[in-house]
Structures are given as structure tokens and as C-alpha cells.
Amino acid sequence: MRTGSIKRKTEETDIDVSVNLDGTGTYQVETGIGFLDHMIEQFSRHSLIDITCKVKGDLHVDQHHTTEDSAIALGQAIAQALGDKKGITRYGHTYSPMDEALSRVALDISGRPVLVWKAAFTQPRLGEMDTELFEHWFQSISQAAGITLHIESLYGSNNHHIIEGIYKGFARAMRAAITIDPRKADAVPSTKGILGG
């Protein structure tokens, strides 16, 4: 099975993350930020990636370091689990409805990290989490995992529905992209013969 494990300790955070790309969507998430836990759990459940993510961060300062570093470590673990990327479908996209909100996510596990973010929120916090940190979480995971990632909130009025739809859409797009294509299981899906690097 394709697995990755990252331990990352700095003066700001102490993180232990592991993933199994061929899992069933089981998770153990403890970041100290309840809403972030909920979103990473949604990502695990809908991508079918098993995730353990335990973070001790300097939340007495603010949530920035914990949010950023959780995404970096998770992205690094995913990149590790993907290895040389042989056989993956590579691309994934989805429209993700969440009640009145609709989001669109498209991605390419290209090794060329880019985030295009077109989403906005009408309140500064959801639960105890700063809404400005959602874009930063996706920026960090796209950089660490080497993903070209386009995220757009098409419409919606409820901030919780908007961001939960985005996380679920990201999960479904990742689930498609990491799936092994049995017709090309021994080949990297690029005419270059490599992805990234």
C-alpha cells in the first residue's frame, strides 16, 4: 500500500502525520482547532485516504502556525506516499454541492504547485477558526504535495457550507487523481517520463 509518514518539529509546532492512500477514509485528527479537525476529517472520509494528524502548536499565539504546518506535513506525507507517481490517474475534478452552496475543484498532481483560489467568506471565524486561514491551508498543502489546485466557490450564502463543500470537493478530486489506472499502472502519466523534480 502507498503510505507516507512525516514527523515535523519546530519552535512553533510538533507534528506527527501519516497517510495511507489506499485506505478506507479512517482518521485520527487532533490539531487543537476544532473546525480544522472537522475539515481534515471530511477530507479523509471523502478521499478514502486514511489520515493520522496530531499537532501540538503555539495556539497561545494564534492559529496560523498550526494551520500552515498541518497542511505542510500532510502534503509531504501524500507526496511521499505517491512516490514516483507511476500509474496514477493524475487529474481530478468535481462539482461539490453543500446545501445552497456549490464549489468547483480541479487539480493536477503535476509536481508544479500552484493554487488558484476564488472563494470568500462573510464572517471572520467559523467556530474558533479564522476564515482567512482556509486559503493558506490549501496554499500550503498544494506546495508541499506538488499539486496544481484550482478552487472556486460558485455561489452560496452559508460560510460553513461553502468551506465544507470545498474540502469535500478537494477530497473527491484527490480520490480520482490518486487512483491507479490499470491500463497504465507501470507508467508515469507524463510524456516527460517524470512528474515534477
mmCIF file of N, CA, C and O in Angstrom, residues 35-36 38-44 46-47 67 70-71 74 96 103 105 117 129 133-138 141 151 161-173:
data_model
loop_
_atom_site.group_PDB
_atom_site.id
_atom_site.type_symbol
_atom_site.label_atom_id
_atom_site.label_comp_id
_atom_site.label_asym_id
_atom_site.label_seq_id
_atom_site.Cartn_x
_atom_site.Cartn_y
_atom_site.Cartn_z
ATOM 1 N N PHE A 35 -12.543 23.230 14.319
ATOM 2 C CA PHE A 35 -13.073 23.315 12.961
ATOM 3 C C PHE A 35 -12.086 22.742 11.944
ATOM 4 O O PHE A 35 -12.488 22.087 10.978
ATOM 5 N N LEU A 36 -10.793 22.950 12.158
ATOM 6 C CA LEU A 36 -9.790 22.369 11.265
ATOM 7 C C LEU A 36 -9.812 20.850 11.358
ATOM 8 O O LEU A 36 -9.709 20.154 10.334
ATOM 9 N N HIS A 38 -12.384 19.043 11.927
ATOM 10 C CA HIS A 38 -13.586 18.651 11.188
ATOM 11 C C HIS A 38 -13.332 18.642 9.679
ATOM 12 O O HIS A 38 -13.758 17.729 8.969
ATOM 13 N N MET A 39 -12.602 19.639 9.182
ATOM 14 C CA MET A 39 -12.342 19.720 7.744
ATOM 15 C C MET A 39 -11.361 18.631 7.286
ATOM 16 O O MET A 39 -11.550 18.015 6.230
ATOM 17 N N ILE A 40 -10.316 18.362 8.075
ATOM 18 C CA ILE A 40 -9.371 17.300 7.704
ATOM 19 C C ILE A 40 -10.064 15.943 7.776
ATOM 20 O O ILE A 40 -9.817 15.053 6.945
ATOM 21 N N GLU A 41 -10.956 15.778 8.731
ATOM 22 C CA GLU A 41 -11.751 14.545 8.803
ATOM 23 C C GLU A 41 -12.620 14.376 7.566
ATOM 24 O O GLU A 41 -12.744 13.267 7.016
ATOM 25 N N GLN A 42 -13.226 15.468 7.098
ATOM 26 C CA GLN A 42 -14.025 15.409 5.869
ATOM 27 C C GLN A 42 -13.136 15.029 4.676
ATOM 28 O O GLN A 42 -13.539 14.230 3.818
ATOM 29 N N PHE A 43 -11.944 15.606 4.624
ATOM 30 C CA PHE A 43 -11.014 15.280 3.547
ATOM 31 C C PHE A 43 -10.671 13.795 3.557
ATOM 32 O O PHE A 43 -10.687 13.127 2.516
ATOM 33 N N SER A 44 -10.393 13.250 4.734
ATOM 34 C CA SER A 44 -10.077 11.823 4.849
ATOM 35 C C SER A 44 -11.254 10.960 4.417
ATOM 36 O O SER A 44 -11.112 10.062 3.586
ATOM 37 N N HIS A 46 -13.875 11.494 2.545
ATOM 38 C CA HIS A 46 -14.345 11.549 1.165
ATOM 39 C C HIS A 46 -13.249 11.246 0.137
ATOM 40 O O HIS A 46 -13.575 10.933 -1.013
ATOM 41 N N SER A 47 -11.991 11.313 0.540
ATOM 42 C CA SER A 47 -10.904 10.914 -0.362
ATOM 43 C C SER A 47 -10.574 9.435 -0.223
ATOM 44 O O SER A 47 -9.890 8.861 -1.072
ATOM 45 N N THR A 67 -2.192 25.768 11.555
ATOM 46 C CA THR A 67 -2.895 25.557 10.285
ATOM 47 C C THR A 67 -1.902 25.307 9.155
ATOM 48 O O THR A 67 -2.022 24.333 8.400
ATOM 49 N N SER A 70 0.224 21.946 9.657
ATOM 50 C CA SER A 70 -0.565 20.724 9.456
ATOM 51 C C SER A 70 -0.697 20.422 7.977
ATOM 52 O O SER A 70 -0.607 19.267 7.548
ATOM 53 N N ALA A 71 -0.904 21.460 7.163
ATOM 54 C CA ALA A 71 -1.040 21.278 5.720
ATOM 55 C C ALA A 71 0.286 20.904 5.078
ATOM 56 O O ALA A 71 0.328 20.062 4.166
ATOM 57 N N LEU A 74 0.939 17.227 6.016
ATOM 58 C CA LEU A 74 0.014 16.354 5.297
ATOM 59 C C LEU A 74 0.394 16.272 3.823
ATOM 60 O O LEU A 74 0.398 15.195 3.227
ATOM 61 N N SER A 96 -18.981 20.280 -6.209
ATOM 62 C CA SER A 96 -19.317 19.823 -4.855
ATOM 63 C C SER A 96 -20.449 20.658 -4.273
ATOM 64 O O SER A 96 -20.236 21.794 -3.840
ATOM 65 N N SER A 103 -19.371 24.438 -5.086
ATOM 66 C CA SER A 103 -17.967 24.725 -5.338
ATOM 67 C C SER A 103 -17.450 23.846 -6.465
ATOM 68 O O SER A 103 -17.994 22.777 -6.738
ATOM 69 N N VAL A 105 -13.736 22.187 -7.843
ATOM 70 C CA VAL A 105 -12.327 21.918 -7.564
ATOM 71 C C VAL A 105 -11.759 21.115 -8.721
ATOM 72 O O VAL A 105 -12.350 20.122 -9.150
ATOM 73 N N TRP A 117 -7.283 30.455 -6.062
ATOM 74 C CA TRP A 117 -8.311 30.467 -5.025
ATOM 75 C C TRP A 117 -9.326 31.551 -5.334
ATOM 76 O O TRP A 117 -8.979 32.737 -5.408
ATOM 77 N N MET A 129 -12.035 29.048 14.311
ATOM 78 C CA MET A 129 -11.025 29.136 13.260
ATOM 79 C C MET A 129 -11.198 30.390 12.414
ATOM 80 O O MET A 129 -12.296 30.710 11.962
ATOM 81 N N LEU A 133 -7.573 31.736 7.099
ATOM 82 C CA LEU A 133 -6.584 30.667 7.096
ATOM 83 C C LEU A 133 -6.925 29.528 6.147
ATOM 84 O O LEU A 133 -6.064 28.693 5.855
ATOM 85 N N PHE A 134 -8.146 29.456 5.652
ATOM 86 C CA PHE A 134 -8.502 28.370 4.725
ATOM 87 C C PHE A 134 -7.679 28.445 3.443
ATOM 88 O O PHE A 134 -7.124 27.447 2.988
ATOM 89 N N GLU A 135 -7.588 29.616 2.858
ATOM 90 C CA GLU A 135 -6.770 29.763 1.648
ATOM 91 C C GLU A 135 -5.324 29.368 1.934
ATOM 92 O O GLU A 135 -4.678 28.694 1.123
ATOM 93 N N HIS A 136 -4.818 29.764 3.091
ATOM 94 C CA HIS A 136 -3.429 29.463 3.423
ATOM 95 C C HIS A 136 -3.217 27.958 3.603
ATOM 96 O O HIS A 136 -2.165 27.430 3.230
ATOM 97 N N TRP A 137 -4.203 27.255 4.153
ATOM 98 C CA TRP A 137 -4.092 25.800 4.299
ATOM 99 C C TRP A 137 -3.973 25.139 2.926
ATOM 100 O O TRP A 137 -3.111 24.285 2.709
ATOM 101 N N PHE A 138 -4.807 25.559 1.983
ATOM 102 C CA PHE A 138 -4.757 24.970 0.649
ATOM 103 C C PHE A 138 -3.485 25.370 -0.093
ATOM 104 O O PHE A 138 -2.909 24.573 -0.843
ATOM 105 N N ILE A 141 -0.752 23.009 1.406
ATOM 106 C CA ILE A 141 -0.814 21.598 1.005
ATOM 107 C C ILE A 141 -0.492 21.451 -0.488
ATOM 108 O O ILE A 141 0.156 20.479 -0.894
ATOM 109 N N ILE A 151 -9.523 26.167 -7.024
ATOM 110 C CA ILE A 151 -10.693 26.090 -6.145
ATOM 111 C C ILE A 151 -11.546 27.328 -6.357
ATOM 112 O O ILE A 151 -11.049 28.456 -6.318
ATOM 113 N N HIS A 161 -21.168 25.935 4.932
ATOM 114 C CA HIS A 161 -21.451 25.121 3.754
ATOM 115 C C HIS A 161 -20.428 25.365 2.648
ATOM 116 O O HIS A 161 -20.009 24.431 1.958
ATOM 117 N N ILE A 162 -20.024 26.620 2.477
ATOM 118 C CA ILE A 162 -19.057 26.948 1.424
ATOM 119 C C ILE A 162 -17.745 26.214 1.653
ATOM 120 O O ILE A 162 -17.233 25.526 0.767
ATOM 121 N N ILE A 163 -17.183 26.319 2.858
ATOM 122 C CA ILE A 163 -15.862 25.728 3.076
ATOM 123 C C ILE A 163 -15.947 24.203 3.189
ATOM 124 O O ILE A 163 -15.055 23.486 2.727
ATOM 125 N N GLU A 164 -17.004 23.681 3.767
ATOM 126 C CA GLU A 164 -17.125 22.222 3.834
ATOM 127 C C GLU A 164 -17.280 21.629 2.430
ATOM 128 O O GLU A 164 -16.697 20.589 2.128
ATOM 129 N N GLY A 165 -18.021 22.313 1.572
ATOM 130 C CA GLY A 165 -18.130 21.859 0.192
ATOM 131 C C GLY A 165 -16.786 21.879 -0.515
ATOM 132 O O GLY A 165 -16.468 20.985 -1.310
ATOM 133 N N ILE A 166 -15.964 22.875 -0.217
ATOM 134 C CA ILE A 166 -14.631 22.960 -0.822
ATOM 135 C C ILE A 166 -13.764 21.796 -0.367
ATOM 136 O O ILE A 166 -13.096 21.148 -1.184
ATOM 137 N N TYR A 167 -13.750 21.514 0.932
ATOM 138 C CA TYR A 167 -12.933 20.398 1.427
ATOM 139 C C TYR A 167 -13.409 19.059 0.859
ATOM 140 O O TYR A 167 -12.598 18.212 0.489
ATOM 141 N N LYS A 168 -14.711 18.876 0.788
ATOM 142 C CA LYS A 168 -15.233 17.628 0.222
ATOM 143 C C LYS A 168 -14.912 17.535 -1.267
ATOM 144 O O LYS A 168 -14.596 16.457 -1.782
ATOM 145 N N GLY A 169 -14.988 18.658 -1.972
ATOM 146 C CA GLY A 169 -14.625 18.667 -3.383
ATOM 147 C C GLY A 169 -13.152 18.354 -3.585
ATOM 148 O O GLY A 169 -12.779 17.597 -4.493
ATOM 149 N N PHE A 170 -12.298 18.924 -2.742
ATOM 150 C CA PHE A 170 -10.866 18.617 -2.803
ATOM 151 C C PHE A 170 -10.641 17.129 -2.563
ATOM 152 O O PHE A 170 -9.855 16.477 -3.259
ATOM 153 N N ALA A 171 -11.355 16.577 -1.609
ATOM 154 C CA ALA A 171 -11.224 15.148 -1.299
ATOM 155 C C ALA A 171 -11.612 14.290 -2.497
ATOM 156 O O ALA A 171 -10.892 13.349 -2.864
ATOM 157 N N ARG A 172 -12.742 14.593 -3.111
ATOM 158 C CA ARG A 172 -13.211 13.791 -4.238
ATOM 159 C C ARG A 172 -12.285 13.924 -5.445
ATOM 160 O O ARG A 172 -12.038 12.949 -6.171
ATOM 161 N N ALA A 173 -11.774 15.118 -5.677
ATOM 162 C CA ALA A 173 -10.839 15.311 -6.780
ATOM 163 C C ALA A 173 -9.531 14.557 -6.516
ATOM 164 O O ALA A 173 -8.967 13.938 -7.426
#
